[in-house]
Coordinates of C-alpha atoms and ligand atoms in Angstrom, one line a residue:
M1 CA -121.5 52.0 168.9
K2 CA -119.0 52.8 166.2
V3 CA -118.0 56.4 165.4
P4 CA -115.5 56.4 162.5
F5 CA -113.0 59.2 162.4
I6 CA -114.2 60.2 159.0
D7 CA -117.3 59.1 157.0
L8 CA -117.3 60.3 153.4
G9 CA -120.1 57.9 152.4
R10 CA -122.5 59.7 154.7
Q11 CA -121.6 63.1 153.3
H12 CA -121.9 62.0 149.7
Q13 CA -125.0 59.8 149.9
P14 CA -127.6 62.7 150.1
M15 CA -125.9 64.6 147.2
K16 CA -125.2 61.6 145.0
K17 CA -127.6 62.6 142.2
E18 CA -126.4 66.2 142.2
I19 CA -122.8 65.2 142.0
L20 CA -123.3 62.6 139.3
G21 CA -125.3 65.2 137.3
A22 CA -122.3 67.6 137.5
I23 CA -120.0 64.8 136.4
E24 CA -122.3 63.9 133.5
E25 CA -122.2 67.5 132.3
V26 CA -118.4 67.3 132.1
Y27 CA -118.6 63.9 130.4
D28 CA -120.8 65.4 127.7
S29 CA -118.7 68.5 127.3
N30 CA -115.6 66.5 126.5
Q31 CA -113.5 69.3 128.1
F32 CA -111.6 67.6 130.9
I33 CA -108.7 69.8 131.9
L34 CA -109.1 73.5 132.8
G35 CA -111.8 75.0 130.5
A36 CA -115.2 76.5 131.4
K37 CA -116.0 74.4 134.5
V38 CA -112.6 75.1 136.1
K39 CA -112.9 78.8 135.2
E40 CA -116.4 79.0 136.8
F41 CA -115.1 77.3 140.0
E42 CA -112.1 79.5 140.1
E43 CA -114.3 82.6 139.9
K44 CA -116.6 81.2 142.6
I45 CA -113.7 80.5 145.0
A46 CA -112.1 83.9 144.4
A47 CA -115.5 85.6 145.1
Y48 CA -116.0 83.4 148.2
V49 CA -112.6 84.2 149.7
G50 CA -112.4 87.8 148.4
T51 CA -109.3 87.7 146.2
K52 CA -109.1 89.0 142.7
Y53 CA -107.8 85.7 141.2
A54 CA -107.8 82.0 141.7
K55 CA -106.0 79.3 139.7
G56 CA -106.9 75.6 140.0
V57 CA -104.1 73.2 140.2
S58 CA -103.7 69.5 140.9
N59 CA -103.3 69.6 144.7
C60 CA -102.2 71.9 147.5
T61 CA -98.6 70.6 147.6
N62 CA -98.1 71.8 144.1
A63 CA -100.0 75.0 144.8
L64 CA -97.3 75.7 147.4
L65 CA -94.5 74.7 145.1
I66 CA -95.7 77.0 142.3
S67 CA -96.3 79.9 144.7
L68 CA -92.7 79.6 146.0
R69 CA -91.4 79.6 142.4
V70 CA -93.6 82.5 141.4
L71 CA -92.2 84.5 144.4
G72 CA -88.7 83.7 143.3
V73 CA -87.6 81.2 145.9
G74 CA -84.7 79.1 144.8
K75 CA -81.4 77.6 146.0
D76 CA -80.1 78.8 149.3
D77 CA -83.1 81.0 150.1
E78 CA -84.7 80.6 153.5
V79 CA -88.4 80.1 154.1
I80 CA -89.8 80.4 157.6
T81 CA -92.5 78.0 158.5
T82 CA -94.0 75.8 161.2
P83 CA -92.6 72.4 162.1
F84 CA -96.1 71.3 163.3
T85 CA -97.8 70.7 160.0
F86 CA -98.2 68.1 157.3
I87 CA -94.8 67.6 155.5
A88 CA -96.1 69.1 152.2
T89 CA -95.6 72.6 153.7
A90 CA -91.9 72.2 154.1
E91 CA -91.2 69.6 151.5
V92 CA -91.8 72.0 148.7
I93 CA -89.2 74.4 150.1
A94 CA -86.6 71.7 150.2
I95 CA -87.6 70.5 146.6
L96 CA -86.5 73.9 145.4
G97 CA -83.1 73.7 147.1
A98 CA -84.2 76.4 149.6
K99 CA -83.9 75.9 153.4
P100 CA -87.0 75.4 155.7
V101 CA -86.4 77.4 158.9
F102 CA -88.7 76.2 161.6
C103 CA -90.4 78.6 164.0
D104 CA -92.0 77.0 167.1
I105 CA -95.7 77.1 167.7
D106 CA -98.1 78.9 170.1
P107 CA -99.1 76.0 172.4
R108 CA -102.6 77.2 172.6
T109 CA -103.5 77.4 168.9
Y110 CA -100.7 75.2 167.5
N111 CA -100.1 77.9 164.8
M112 CA -96.7 79.4 164.3
D113 CA -95.9 81.7 167.2
S114 CA -95.7 85.2 165.6
K115 CA -93.6 86.5 168.5
K116 CA -90.8 84.1 167.5
I117 CA -90.7 84.9 163.8
A118 CA -88.5 88.0 163.9
A119 CA -85.6 86.0 165.6
A120 CA -85.7 83.5 162.7
I121 CA -85.3 86.1 159.9
T122 CA -81.9 86.4 158.2
E123 CA -80.8 88.3 155.1
R124 CA -81.7 85.1 153.1
T125 CA -85.3 85.0 154.3
K126 CA -87.5 85.2 151.2
V127 CA -90.9 84.0 152.3
I128 CA -92.8 83.4 155.5
L129 CA -95.2 80.4 155.1
P130 CA -97.7 80.2 158.0
V131 CA -100.2 77.3 158.1
H132 CA -103.8 77.8 159.4
L133 CA -103.7 74.6 161.3
Y134 CA -106.9 72.7 162.2
G135 CA -109.0 75.4 160.5
Q136 CA -107.9 78.4 162.6
V137 CA -106.1 81.3 160.9
A138 CA -102.6 82.1 162.1
D139 CA -101.8 85.6 163.4
M140 CA -101.9 87.0 159.9
E141 CA -102.0 90.8 160.7
E142 CA -98.9 90.5 162.8
I143 CA -97.2 88.2 160.3
M144 CA -97.9 90.6 157.4
E145 CA -96.5 93.5 159.4
I146 CA -93.3 91.6 160.1
A147 CA -93.0 90.6 156.4
R148 CA -93.9 93.9 154.9
S149 CA -91.5 95.9 157.0
R150 CA -88.7 93.7 155.6
D151 CA -89.8 93.1 152.1
I152 CA -90.4 89.5 152.7
K153 CA -93.2 87.7 150.9
V154 CA -96.0 85.6 152.5
I155 CA -97.7 82.4 151.4
E156 CA -100.7 81.3 153.4
D157 CA -101.0 77.5 153.6
M158 CA -104.8 77.4 154.0
A159 CA -105.0 73.7 153.1
Q160 CA -107.2 73.2 156.2
A161 CA -108.9 76.6 156.5
I162 CA -111.3 77.6 153.7
G163 CA -114.0 79.7 155.2
A164 CA -112.1 80.5 158.4
T165 CA -111.8 84.2 159.4
H166 CA -109.3 86.4 161.3
K167 CA -110.5 89.8 162.5
G168 CA -113.5 89.5 160.1
K169 CA -111.4 88.7 157.1
Q170 CA -111.3 85.4 155.3
A171 CA -108.3 83.1 155.3
G172 CA -106.6 83.7 151.9
V173 CA -106.8 87.4 151.6
F174 CA -103.7 88.3 153.7
G175 CA -100.7 86.8 151.9
D176 CA -99.1 87.4 148.5
T177 CA -100.6 84.0 147.6
A178 CA -102.7 81.5 149.5
C179 CA -103.0 77.7 148.8
I180 CA -106.0 75.5 149.3
S181 CA -106.3 71.8 149.4
F182 CA -109.5 70.0 148.3
F183 CA -108.2 66.6 149.3
P184 CA -111.1 64.2 150.0
T185 CA -110.9 64.7 153.8
K186 CA -110.9 68.5 153.8
N187 CA -114.0 70.6 154.6
L188 CA -114.5 71.4 150.9
N189 CA -113.5 68.1 149.3
A190 CA -113.0 66.8 145.8
L191 CA -113.3 63.2 144.6
G192 CA -109.6 63.0 144.3
D193 CA -106.7 65.4 144.5
A194 CA -107.3 69.1 143.8
G195 CA -105.9 72.5 144.9
M196 CA -106.0 76.2 144.2
I197 CA -103.7 79.3 144.3
L198 CA -105.3 82.6 145.3
T199 CA -103.8 86.1 144.9
S200 CA -105.0 89.6 144.2
D201 CA -101.8 90.6 142.3
P202 CA -102.3 90.3 138.5
E203 CA -98.6 89.6 137.9
I204 CA -98.5 86.8 140.4
D205 CA -101.7 85.4 138.9
K206 CA -100.3 85.5 135.4
K207 CA -97.1 83.7 136.4
T208 CA -99.1 81.2 138.4
H209 CA -101.1 80.3 135.3
A210 CA -98.0 80.0 133.2
Y211 CA -96.3 77.7 135.8
R212 CA -99.2 75.3 135.8
V213 CA -99.1 74.9 132.0
H214 CA -95.4 74.2 131.4
G215 CA -94.2 77.8 131.8
A216 CA -96.3 78.9 128.8
S217 CA -98.0 82.3 128.7
K218 CA -99.1 81.4 125.2
K219 CA -99.7 77.9 123.9
Y220 CA -96.4 76.3 122.7
Y221 CA -94.4 79.4 123.7
H222 CA -92.6 78.7 127.0
D223 CA -91.1 81.5 129.0
F224 CA -89.6 79.3 131.7
I225 CA -89.6 75.7 132.9
G226 CA -92.9 75.0 134.5
Y227 CA -95.1 72.1 135.4
N228 CA -98.1 70.1 134.2
D229 CA -100.3 71.0 137.1
R230 CA -103.9 71.7 136.2
L231 CA -107.2 71.2 137.8
D232 CA -109.5 68.6 136.2
A233 CA -113.0 69.7 135.1
V234 CA -114.6 66.8 136.9
Q235 CA -113.2 67.9 140.2
A236 CA -114.1 71.6 139.5
A237 CA -117.7 70.5 138.7
V238 CA -118.0 68.4 141.9
L239 CA -116.4 71.2 144.0
T240 CA -118.8 73.8 142.5
V241 CA -121.7 71.7 143.7
K242 CA -120.2 71.3 147.2
L243 CA -119.2 75.0 147.6
K244 CA -122.9 75.9 148.0
Y245 CA -123.0 73.8 151.2
L246 CA -119.6 74.8 152.7
D247 CA -120.9 77.5 155.1
D248 CA -123.6 75.2 156.4
W249 CA -121.0 72.3 156.9
N250 CA -118.6 74.6 158.6
A251 CA -121.4 75.9 160.9
Q252 CA -122.3 72.3 161.7
R253 CA -118.7 71.5 162.6
R254 CA -118.7 74.6 165.0
D255 CA -121.9 73.2 166.6
I256 CA -120.3 69.8 167.2
A257 CA -117.2 71.6 168.5
N258 CA -119.3 73.5 171.0
K259 CA -120.9 70.3 172.2
Y260 CA -117.5 68.7 172.6
D261 CA -116.2 71.8 174.4
D262 CA -119.1 71.7 176.9
G263 CA -118.7 67.9 177.5
L264 CA -114.9 67.8 177.8
R265 CA -113.5 71.1 179.1
D266 CA -113.0 69.7 182.6
V267 CA -111.2 66.5 181.5
V268 CA -108.9 67.5 178.7
E269 CA -107.5 70.6 177.1
I270 CA -110.1 71.6 174.5
P271 CA -109.2 73.6 171.4
Y272 CA -108.5 77.3 172.0
V273 CA -109.8 79.6 169.3
K274 CA -108.6 83.2 169.7
P275 CA -111.5 85.8 170.1
E276 CA -110.5 87.4 166.8
N277 CA -110.8 84.1 164.9
V278 CA -113.7 81.9 163.6
S279 CA -112.5 78.4 163.1
I280 CA -113.9 75.9 160.6
Y281 CA -112.7 73.0 162.8
H282 CA -111.1 71.1 160.1
Q283 CA -109.9 69.1 163.1
Y284 CA -111.2 69.1 166.7
T285 CA -108.0 68.4 168.5
I286 CA -107.8 67.9 172.2
R287 CA -104.7 67.6 174.3
T288 CA -103.8 65.4 177.3
D289 CA -100.6 63.9 178.7
R290 CA -102.4 60.5 178.6
R291 CA -102.9 60.7 174.9
D292 CA -101.8 57.3 173.8
A293 CA -103.7 55.4 176.5
L294 CA -106.8 57.5 175.7
R295 CA -106.5 56.8 172.0
Q296 CA -106.3 53.0 172.7
Y297 CA -109.3 53.2 175.0
L298 CA -111.3 55.1 172.3
T299 CA -110.2 52.5 169.6
D300 CA -111.3 49.7 171.9
N301 CA -114.7 51.4 172.2
G302 CA -115.2 51.9 168.5
I303 CA -114.2 55.5 168.2
G304 CA -111.8 56.6 165.4
T305 CA -109.2 59.2 166.2
S306 CA -106.1 60.5 164.5
I307 CA -102.9 62.3 165.5
H308 CA -102.0 65.5 163.7
Y309 CA -99.1 65.2 163.9
P310 CA -97.1 62.5 165.8
L311 CA -93.6 63.8 164.8
P312 CA -92.8 67.5 164.1
L313 CA -91.0 68.1 160.8
H314 CA -87.6 69.0 162.4
Q315 CA -87.5 65.5 163.9
Q316 CA -88.4 63.7 160.6
E317 CA -85.7 61.5 159.0
A318 CA -86.2 63.5 155.8
F319 CA -85.0 66.7 157.5
T320 CA -82.1 65.4 159.6
Y321 CA -79.8 67.3 157.1
L322 CA -81.1 70.5 158.6
G323 CA -79.3 69.7 161.9
Y324 CA -82.1 70.3 164.4
K325 CA -81.8 68.6 167.7
L326 CA -84.5 67.3 170.2
G327 CA -85.4 70.3 172.4
D328 CA -84.9 72.9 169.7
L329 CA -88.7 73.5 169.2
P330 CA -90.1 72.3 172.5
E331 CA -93.7 73.4 172.0
S332 CA -94.0 71.4 168.7
E333 CA -92.4 68.4 170.3
R334 CA -94.7 68.5 173.3
A335 CA -97.8 69.0 171.1
A336 CA -96.8 66.0 169.0
R337 CA -96.9 63.8 172.2
E338 CA -100.2 65.1 173.5
V339 CA -102.6 66.0 170.7
L340 CA -105.5 63.8 169.6
S341 CA -108.1 64.6 166.9
L342 CA -111.7 63.4 167.5
P343 CA -114.3 62.7 164.8
I344 CA -115.8 66.0 163.6
H345 CA -117.2 65.3 160.1
Q346 CA -120.4 67.4 159.8
I347 CA -122.8 64.5 159.8
L348 CA -122.2 63.3 163.3
N349 CA -125.5 63.1 165.2
N350 CA -126.1 63.9 168.9
E351 CA -126.0 60.3 169.9
E352 CA -122.6 59.9 168.4
I353 CA -121.3 63.1 169.9
D354 CA -122.6 62.1 173.4
Y355 CA -121.0 58.7 173.0
V356 CA -117.6 60.2 172.2
I357 CA -117.9 62.6 175.2
S358 CA -119.1 59.9 177.7
T359 CA -116.4 57.5 176.6
I360 CA -113.7 60.1 177.1
R361 CA -115.2 61.0 180.5
A362 CA -115.3 57.3 181.4
F363 CA -111.6 57.0 180.6
F364 CA -110.8 59.8 183.0
K365 CA -113.4 58.3 185.5
K366 CA -115.4 61.5 185.5
Ligands
PLP401 C1 -101.3 72.0 156.1 C2 -101.3 71.2 154.8 N1 -100.6 71.7 153.8 C3 -100.5 71.1 152.6 C4 -101.2 69.9 152.4 C5 -101.1 69.3 151.1 O1 -102.3 69.2 150.4 P1 -102.6 68.2 149.2 O2 -102.8 66.9 149.7 O3 -103.8 68.8 148.5 O4 -101.3 68.3 148.3 C6 -102.0 69.4 153.4 C7 -102.8 68.2 153.1 O5 -103.1 67.4 154.0 C8 -102.1 70.1 154.6 O6 -102.8 69.6 155.6

């Protein structure tokens, strides 16, 4: 049996007509960038998450970049973030000439360890940028307390977490801004690149809009140097169709995760979700010190896997200039050697789930 790591075809097939219908509407409207479709989708996402505003941009990397600029981050400022994430999170800090300051992770959740943040704060710290990794919200209440008591801003990188909750509140309502990715592999996925910036602060929202349209608050009047960074109407129309199904999809992922948990908890370290969190399982990531051999065994048996992430950011060539050494962030380094993400797209059937479980158990001779 083959179980691919991801299978977008299976997700899209049943909704092909509906999606093509939405695309056709945009085609007929001749409004391709921003406009009514994007506004409708922005309003739906803001209502879904529970923020006052949402602005569609071209991807989450640029959503993070614009958020940093809106919050005034520039040369020589420091931004505290996790080294155990996709590079986009820290890349944007460096692009602005600011310094990423890496805070090690909690080895159980893989999110930034909120107990270690205070020690990383200096007088240059402008922003804390937590990531809700694998679909589980970081310790946002604690992080907000740390930040607010020191006049530091917070950006939530919720690229992987739309629909996840922390203490009953949705990812995206905690920070000064929150950034979503609709990359094709995300739980809510576009047919290309797409992203969004959320906030409940009207000033931040106004500036966010200006940054995405060349720094213009009024057409052809430019208040500052901005970007061309707008959401396409086609993506907004597709995402509006899919948003209706997001809660069901996330629930299906939780069902699959429960089945994996039951089948695997005695052979590998299964994902730990804090009692105050509801995860959307963007990834179902197990942990074992025999990771590489297990991965090869699964590949040989037709099961796709992925490693998120094989090298923490402080060990990346691109960040050698920051001067971190091996051993500086030991939990991130250990996680990078041991984690393995299993297939968890929401269309997996029981036979496939059982096959993944029995193959992993066979590897451990259980
Ligand atoms: C945690 C995290 N942040 C940022 C990004 C960047 O998102 P995008 O590909 O939409 O720019 C990703 C995408 O994979 C991500 O996983």
